[in-house]
Short mmCIF file of C-alpha atoms in Angstrom, two decimals:
data_model
loop_
_atom_site.label_atom_id
_atom_site.label_comp_id
_atom_site.label_asym_id
_atom_site.label_seq_id
_atom_site.Cartn_x
_atom_site.Cartn_y
_atom_site.Cartn_z
CA UNK V 1 -3.67 48.79 6.09
CA UNK V 2 -2.25 45.63 7.15
CA UNK V 3 -2.77 42.62 5.69
CA UNK V 4 -0.66 40.46 8.53
CA UNK V 5 -4.29 39.74 10.05
CA UNK V 6 -6.02 38.62 6.84
CA UNK V 7 -2.63 36.22 6.33
CA UNK V 8 -3.77 33.52 9.63
CA UNK V 9 -7.46 33.14 8.90
CA UNK V 10 -6.82 33.08 5.36
CA UNK V 11 -3.95 29.81 5.85
CA UNK V 12 -6.36 28.12 7.64
CA UNK V 13 -9.00 28.51 4.93
CA UNK V 14 -6.77 26.82 2.64
CA UNK V 15 -5.75 24.30 5.29
CA UNK V 16 -9.56 23.36 4.87
CA UNK V 17 -9.96 23.37 1.58
CA UNK V 18 -6.86 20.93 0.59
CA UNK V 19 -7.71 18.33 4.27
CA UNK V 20 -11.93 18.93 2.59
CA UNK V 21 -10.57 18.18 -0.87
CA UNK V 22 -8.39 15.01 -0.84
CA UNK V 23 -11.30 13.25 1.47
CA UNK V 24 -12.81 11.30 -1.87
CA UNK V 25 -9.01 11.20 -3.03
CA UNK V 26 -8.48 8.96 -0.02
CA UNK V 27 -11.86 6.95 0.33
CA UNK V 28 -12.52 6.86 -3.26
CA UNK V 29 -10.22 7.44 -5.19
CA UNK V 30 -8.29 4.29 -6.75
CA UNK V 31 -9.24 1.36 -4.71
CA UNK V 32 -10.02 -1.65 -6.46
CA UNK V 33 -11.93 -2.87 -4.15
CA UNK V 34 -15.42 -2.11 -5.64
CA UNK V 35 -18.19 -1.02 -2.96
CA UNK V 36 -22.73 -1.89 -3.04
CA UNK V 37 -25.23 -1.08 -1.08
CA UNK V 38 -29.37 -2.46 -1.86
CA UNK V 39 -30.86 -0.06 -2.29
CA UNK V 40 -34.35 -1.48 -3.12
CA UNK V 41 -36.58 -4.47 -4.15
CA UNK V 42 -39.01 -4.60 -6.29
CA UNK V 43 -41.72 -6.98 -4.12
CA UNK V 44 -40.82 -8.18 -0.67
CA UNK V 45 -43.78 -11.24 -1.68
CA UNK V 46 -43.17 -13.27 -5.43
CA UNK V 47 -45.23 -16.85 -6.39
CA UNK V 48 -42.72 -19.34 -8.10
CA UNK V 49 -41.83 -19.47 -12.07
CA UNK V 50 -43.99 -16.30 -12.04
CA UNK V 51 -43.21 -13.42 -10.92
CA UNK V 52 -39.19 -12.30 -11.02
CA UNK V 53 -38.20 -10.08 -8.94
CA UNK V 54 -36.36 -6.55 -9.65
CA UNK V 55 -32.84 -5.41 -6.98
CA UNK V 56 -32.08 -2.18 -7.56
CA UNK V 57 -28.07 -1.68 -6.67
CA UNK V 58 -25.85 1.05 -6.68
CA UNK V 59 -22.01 0.59 -6.55
CA UNK V 60 -18.80 2.58 -6.82
CA UNK V 61 -15.24 1.88 -8.14
CA UNK V 62 -12.51 3.38 -7.78
CA UNK V 63 -10.77 1.95 -10.80
CA UNK V 64 -13.54 1.98 -12.79
CA UNK V 65 -13.60 -2.15 -13.86
CA UNK V 66 -17.22 -2.88 -12.86
CA UNK V 67 -18.79 -5.75 -15.34
CA UNK V 68 -17.52 -7.65 -17.94
CA UNK V 69 -17.06 -7.14 -22.64
CA UNK V 70 -17.68 -10.76 -22.45
CA UNK V 71 -21.73 -11.09 -22.04
CA UNK V 72 -20.39 -15.29 -20.32
CA UNK V 73 -18.24 -13.38 -17.65
CA UNK V 74 -20.83 -14.28 -15.12
CA UNK V 75 -19.25 -11.17 -12.28
CA UNK V 76 -23.09 -10.60 -10.12
CA UNK V 77 -23.46 -13.79 -7.13
CA UNK V 78 -26.69 -14.10 -6.03
CA UNK V 79 -26.69 -16.48 -3.42
CA UNK V 80 -30.69 -17.87 -1.98
CA UNK V 81 -30.28 -18.11 1.72
CA UNK V 82 -32.38 -20.68 1.58
CA UNK V 83 -28.88 -22.39 -0.64
CA UNK V 84 -25.04 -23.50 -0.16
CA UNK V 85 -24.21 -22.12 -3.55
CA UNK V 86 -24.35 -19.20 -5.56
CA UNK V 87 -25.86 -18.60 -9.30
CA UNK V 88 -24.24 -16.18 -11.18
CA UNK V 89 -25.60 -13.34 -13.06
CA UNK V 90 -23.64 -10.67 -16.56
CA UNK V 91 -22.87 -7.50 -15.47
CA UNK V 92 -22.69 -5.18 -18.30
CA UNK V 93 -20.03 -2.70 -18.12
CA UNK V 94 -20.42 0.84 -16.79
CA UNK V 95 -17.21 2.31 -17.67
CA UNK V 96 -16.12 3.14 -20.83
CA UNK V 97 -13.15 0.41 -22.28
CA UNK V 98 -10.01 1.18 -19.99
CA UNK V 99 -11.95 3.44 -18.46
CA UNK V 100 -8.93 4.12 -15.19
CA UNK V 101 -12.26 5.83 -13.27
CA UNK V 102 -13.99 7.03 -10.64
CA UNK V 103 -17.93 5.56 -10.65
CA UNK V 104 -20.63 5.53 -9.07
CA UNK V 105 -24.25 4.58 -9.89
CA UNK V 106 -27.00 1.82 -9.62
CA UNK V 107 -27.92 -0.93 -11.37
CA UNK V 108 -30.60 -3.23 -12.01
CA UNK V 109 -30.46 -6.90 -11.21
CA UNK V 110 -33.36 -8.70 -11.70
CA UNK V 111 -33.99 -11.98 -10.84
CA UNK V 112 -36.12 -14.72 -12.80
CA UNK V 113 -37.82 -18.37 -11.17
CA UNK V 114 -37.85 -18.33 -7.81
CA UNK V 115 -38.96 -20.59 -6.50
CA UNK V 116 -40.16 -24.08 -3.47
CA UNK V 117 -37.39 -25.64 -2.03
CA UNK V 118 -39.59 -27.54 0.18
CA UNK V 119 -43.71 -29.37 -0.01
CA UNK V 120 -45.38 -26.11 2.30
CA UNK V 121 -46.97 -23.17 0.06
CA UNK V 122 -44.39 -19.95 0.98
CA UNK V 123 -41.04 -20.11 1.69
CA UNK V 124 -39.03 -16.77 3.51
CA UNK V 125 -35.97 -16.28 2.36
CA UNK V 126 -33.00 -13.17 1.10
CA UNK V 127 -30.22 -13.52 -1.35
CA UNK V 128 -27.15 -12.60 -0.47
CA UNK V 129 -25.66 -10.80 -3.70
CA UNK V 130 -21.41 -9.42 -3.85
CA UNK V 131 -20.05 -8.64 -7.54
CA UNK V 132 -16.05 -8.81 -8.73
CA UNK V 133 -14.17 -6.32 -10.88
CA UNK V 134 -12.07 -7.01 -14.09
CA UNK V 135 -9.57 -7.20 -11.84
CA UNK V 136 -10.82 -10.62 -9.30
CA UNK V 137 -11.53 -8.57 -6.86
CA UNK V 138 -14.80 -8.52 -4.89
CA UNK V 139 -16.67 -6.34 -3.44
CA UNK V 140 -18.70 -6.70 -0.25
CA UNK V 141 -21.79 -7.99 -0.03
CA UNK V 142 -25.79 -6.80 0.97
CA UNK V 143 -28.35 -8.90 1.55
CA UNK V 144 -31.95 -8.42 0.90
CA UNK V 145 -34.45 -7.61 3.35
CA UNK V 146 -37.05 -10.56 3.72
CA UNK V 147 -39.00 -12.27 0.29
CA UNK V 148 -42.45 -14.45 1.05
CA UNK V 149 -42.48 -17.32 -1.59
CA UNK V 150 -45.83 -18.34 -2.46
CA UNK V 151 -46.97 -22.00 -4.12
CA UNK V 152 -49.12 -20.90 -7.76
#
């Protein structure tokens, strides 16, 4: 029986397996810049000063340095679309201290006390969110769908 006819298909199979197994390494492993995506939000309507809003965010980080062990460090920037400046929040560590590994998952960001800026009965806004890792790399910016804030 001749084994020569099996060598070429076997080599092609090994080449394909190598290319596909390296894809994750090329795209994710070691990438120091975190990436985030909007997943969901608890509601698209809130009553000012009463309702909180929870935004679920998925994340990926190639070196696992998202979040701070120091509760005074504020690494989540949230900008209300009606304002020029962001508010900042603490992000607890999402991997063990000293870990240099690819991490991904989801976390909930709970926001309190959205309020009206004008004197009307309601306003609509969006929130722009980004996170910073311990090496000071900012993620991409995500936006929520429209949120209606109503007077209480």
